[in-house]
């Protein structure tokens, strides 16, 4: 069949499997490109897995969180390193969480976010040990690049790394970062459920920096700086969770409770039954390595992104299925109490009668 040989009609792996669900941020994924809109998919895949390894973009919904207990929550940089076989994971629910706040956040908003932290500690019972401020404002900026996906810049990266390393020295095992981000006009289409998440790219850069410098799982919660008057009648269900409160910390802290311990033994990339990615977003080093060595990468045809690549462009063997629901059964969807309509796009607004 030549380059890009693809096996369609893929039969799901056995029930007790270890799966990996990846939906990159900032590239306009039809499903998972918004505010936790892929969480029902994650719940579905987790329900048939011993463990589901995924990353913050898939399950974070601002103040909304509904993470299955068998989730392993791993930041994108570390996830790629894991897929490359650089280390193993130990599932863990006993993290000591530290939080880094951008000193560019004003005092009133900082006190609001610290109140959120105290509420989360009391509600979840999780161990949030310390918070700290960067020595200098991070001065984050965002942009949509010439390829159509989001990216950005952080001016004072060294201040971020310094505080991350300090938290690690204090015994912290998972890190949340809150940076001040201007809420640009680039957000207009995103609110309507179109295009890419304009801040997703720079959020990924921030968490990558912290994870790469500390070896700890990290996740980012933006503090959006905007005086915009929101027209709630026009907000899409896909991005709605970002417009029900100012804070994004609840889903981030909830996810970090499930961050694994990085190890040289136990759960390794060799244990993965399948890696599930959008149809044309398979380009990370870890995913390509897995596809070449183990032929365990499944592409979801209904989940397209703004990336203009095809699995037929590469001399690799991928499994291709039409939709995420093809990996399980309708009975499983019903048993979990998931409305099948939220697993398809578009998601319509709730009807008034």
mmCIF file with all atom_site columns, C-alpha atoms in Angstrom, residues 19-25 27 29 31-33 38 41-42 45 52-59 74-76 78-83 272 274-288 290 296-300 303 305 324:
data_model
loop_
_atom_site.group_PDB
_atom_site.id
_atom_site.type_symbol
_atom_site.label_atom_id
_atom_site.label_alt_id
_atom_site.label_comp_id
_atom_site.label_asym_id
_atom_site.label_entity_id
_atom_site.label_seq_id
_atom_site.pdbx_PDB_ins_code
_atom_site.Cartn_x
_atom_site.Cartn_y
_atom_site.Cartn_z
_atom_site.occupancy
_atom_site.B_iso_or_equiv
_atom_site.pdbx_formal_charge
_atom_site.auth_seq_id
_atom_site.auth_comp_id
_atom_site.auth_asym_id
_atom_site.auth_atom_id
_atom_site.pdbx_PDB_model_num
ATOM 1  C CA . UNK A 1 19  ? -4.292  4.042  27.256 1.00 0.00 ? 19  UNK A CA 1
ATOM 2  C CA . UNK A 1 20  ? -2.900  7.454  26.422 1.00 0.00 ? 20  UNK A CA 1
ATOM 3  C CA . UNK A 1 21  ? -5.186  10.240 25.200 1.00 0.00 ? 21  UNK A CA 1
ATOM 4  C CA . UNK A 1 22  ? -3.481  13.231 23.585 1.00 0.00 ? 22  UNK A CA 1
ATOM 5  C CA . UNK A 1 23  ? -5.127  16.349 22.160 1.00 0.00 ? 23  UNK A CA 1
ATOM 6  C CA . UNK A 1 24  ? -2.546  19.105 21.622 1.00 0.00 ? 24  UNK A CA 1
ATOM 7  C CA . UNK A 1 25  ? -3.571  22.613 22.615 1.00 0.00 ? 25  UNK A CA 1
ATOM 8  C CA . UNK A 1 27  ? -4.106  24.009 17.110 1.00 0.00 ? 27  UNK A CA 1
ATOM 9  C CA . UNK A 1 29  ? -8.779  20.550 17.492 1.00 0.00 ? 29  UNK A CA 1
ATOM 10 C CA . UNK A 1 31  ? -12.787 18.027 19.949 1.00 0.00 ? 31  UNK A CA 1
ATOM 11 C CA . UNK A 1 32  ? -10.570 19.042 22.862 1.00 0.00 ? 32  UNK A CA 1
ATOM 12 C CA . UNK A 1 33  ? -9.488  22.358 21.398 1.00 0.00 ? 33  UNK A CA 1
ATOM 13 C CA . UNK A 1 38  ? -12.831 16.547 25.685 1.00 0.00 ? 38  UNK A CA 1
ATOM 14 C CA . UNK A 1 41  ? -14.094 11.512 25.948 1.00 0.00 ? 41  UNK A CA 1
ATOM 15 C CA . UNK A 1 42  ? -11.454 11.082 28.652 1.00 0.00 ? 42  UNK A CA 1
ATOM 16 C CA . UNK A 1 45  ? -11.646 5.991  27.479 1.00 0.00 ? 45  UNK A CA 1
ATOM 17 C CA . UNK A 1 52  ? -5.560  6.582  31.246 1.00 0.00 ? 52  UNK A CA 1
ATOM 18 C CA . UNK A 1 53  ? -2.525  8.809  30.753 1.00 0.00 ? 53  UNK A CA 1
ATOM 19 C CA . UNK A 1 54  ? -3.453  12.271 29.533 1.00 0.00 ? 54  UNK A CA 1
ATOM 20 C CA . UNK A 1 55  ? -2.477  15.922 29.851 1.00 0.00 ? 55  UNK A CA 1
ATOM 21 C CA . UNK A 1 56  ? -4.063  19.101 31.262 1.00 0.00 ? 56  UNK A CA 1
ATOM 22 C CA . UNK A 1 57  ? -5.539  20.357 27.986 1.00 0.00 ? 57  UNK A CA 1
ATOM 23 C CA . UNK A 1 58  ? -7.832  17.328 27.766 1.00 0.00 ? 58  UNK A CA 1
ATOM 24 C CA . UNK A 1 59  ? -9.485  17.516 31.188 1.00 0.00 ? 59  UNK A CA 1
ATOM 25 C CA . UNK A 1 74  ? 1.098   14.398 32.878 1.00 0.00 ? 74  UNK A CA 1
ATOM 26 C CA . UNK A 1 75  ? 2.261   17.713 31.397 1.00 0.00 ? 75  UNK A CA 1
ATOM 27 C CA . UNK A 1 76  ? 2.962   17.669 27.648 1.00 0.00 ? 76  UNK A CA 1
ATOM 28 C CA . UNK A 1 78  ? 7.011   14.980 30.257 1.00 0.00 ? 78  UNK A CA 1
ATOM 29 C CA . UNK A 1 79  ? 4.362   13.023 28.350 1.00 0.00 ? 79  UNK A CA 1
ATOM 30 C CA . UNK A 1 80  ? 6.481   13.193 25.198 1.00 0.00 ? 80  UNK A CA 1
ATOM 31 C CA . UNK A 1 81  ? 9.584   12.116 27.143 1.00 0.00 ? 81  UNK A CA 1
ATOM 32 C CA . UNK A 1 82  ? 7.611   9.225  28.636 1.00 0.00 ? 82  UNK A CA 1
ATOM 33 C CA . UNK A 1 83  ? 6.509   8.052  25.179 1.00 0.00 ? 83  UNK A CA 1
ATOM 34 C CA . UNK A 1 272 ? 0.848   1.224  26.615 1.00 0.00 ? 272 UNK A CA 1
ATOM 35 C CA . UNK A 1 274 ? -2.734  2.495  22.526 1.00 0.00 ? 274 UNK A CA 1
ATOM 36 C CA . UNK A 1 275 ? -2.012  6.184  22.065 1.00 0.00 ? 275 UNK A CA 1
ATOM 37 C CA . UNK A 1 276 ? -5.039  8.103  20.828 1.00 0.00 ? 276 UNK A CA 1
ATOM 38 C CA . UNK A 1 277 ? -4.476  11.373 18.943 1.00 0.00 ? 277 UNK A CA 1
ATOM 39 C CA . UNK A 1 278 ? -6.383  13.630 16.520 1.00 0.00 ? 278 UNK A CA 1
ATOM 40 C CA . UNK A 1 279 ? -6.236  12.603 12.862 1.00 0.00 ? 279 UNK A CA 1
ATOM 41 C CA . UNK A 1 280 ? -3.553  15.068 11.777 1.00 0.00 ? 280 UNK A CA 1
ATOM 42 C CA . UNK A 1 281 ? -1.781  15.878 15.054 1.00 0.00 ? 281 UNK A CA 1
ATOM 43 C CA . UNK A 1 282 ? 0.628   12.952 15.351 1.00 0.00 ? 282 UNK A CA 1
ATOM 44 C CA . UNK A 1 283 ? 3.881   14.857 14.910 1.00 0.00 ? 283 UNK A CA 1
ATOM 45 C CA . UNK A 1 284 ? 5.432   14.811 18.383 1.00 0.00 ? 284 UNK A CA 1
ATOM 46 C CA . UNK A 1 285 ? 8.639   12.837 18.760 1.00 0.00 ? 285 UNK A CA 1
ATOM 47 C CA . UNK A 1 286 ? 7.076   10.508 21.319 1.00 0.00 ? 286 UNK A CA 1
ATOM 48 C CA . UNK A 1 287 ? 4.034   9.670  19.198 1.00 0.00 ? 287 UNK A CA 1
ATOM 49 C CA . UNK A 1 288 ? 6.135   9.057  16.080 1.00 0.00 ? 288 UNK A CA 1
ATOM 50 C CA . UNK A 1 290 ? 5.557   4.765  19.390 1.00 0.00 ? 290 UNK A CA 1
ATOM 51 C CA . UNK A 1 296 ? 0.001   1.377  18.694 1.00 0.00 ? 296 UNK A CA 1
ATOM 52 C CA . UNK A 1 297 ? -1.086  4.869  17.611 1.00 0.00 ? 297 UNK A CA 1
ATOM 53 C CA . UNK A 1 298 ? -4.761  5.368  16.849 1.00 0.00 ? 298 UNK A CA 1
ATOM 54 C CA . UNK A 1 299 ? -5.877  8.421  14.859 1.00 0.00 ? 299 UNK A CA 1
ATOM 55 C CA . UNK A 1 300 ? -9.409  9.796  15.293 1.00 0.00 ? 300 UNK A CA 1
ATOM 56 C CA . UNK A 1 303 ? -10.991 15.201 15.272 1.00 0.00 ? 303 UNK A CA 1
ATOM 57 C CA . UNK A 1 305 ? -6.869  20.383 13.619 1.00 0.00 ? 305 UNK A CA 1
ATOM 58 C CA . UNK A 1 324 ? -13.764 8.179  19.754 1.00 0.00 ? 324 UNK A CA 1
#
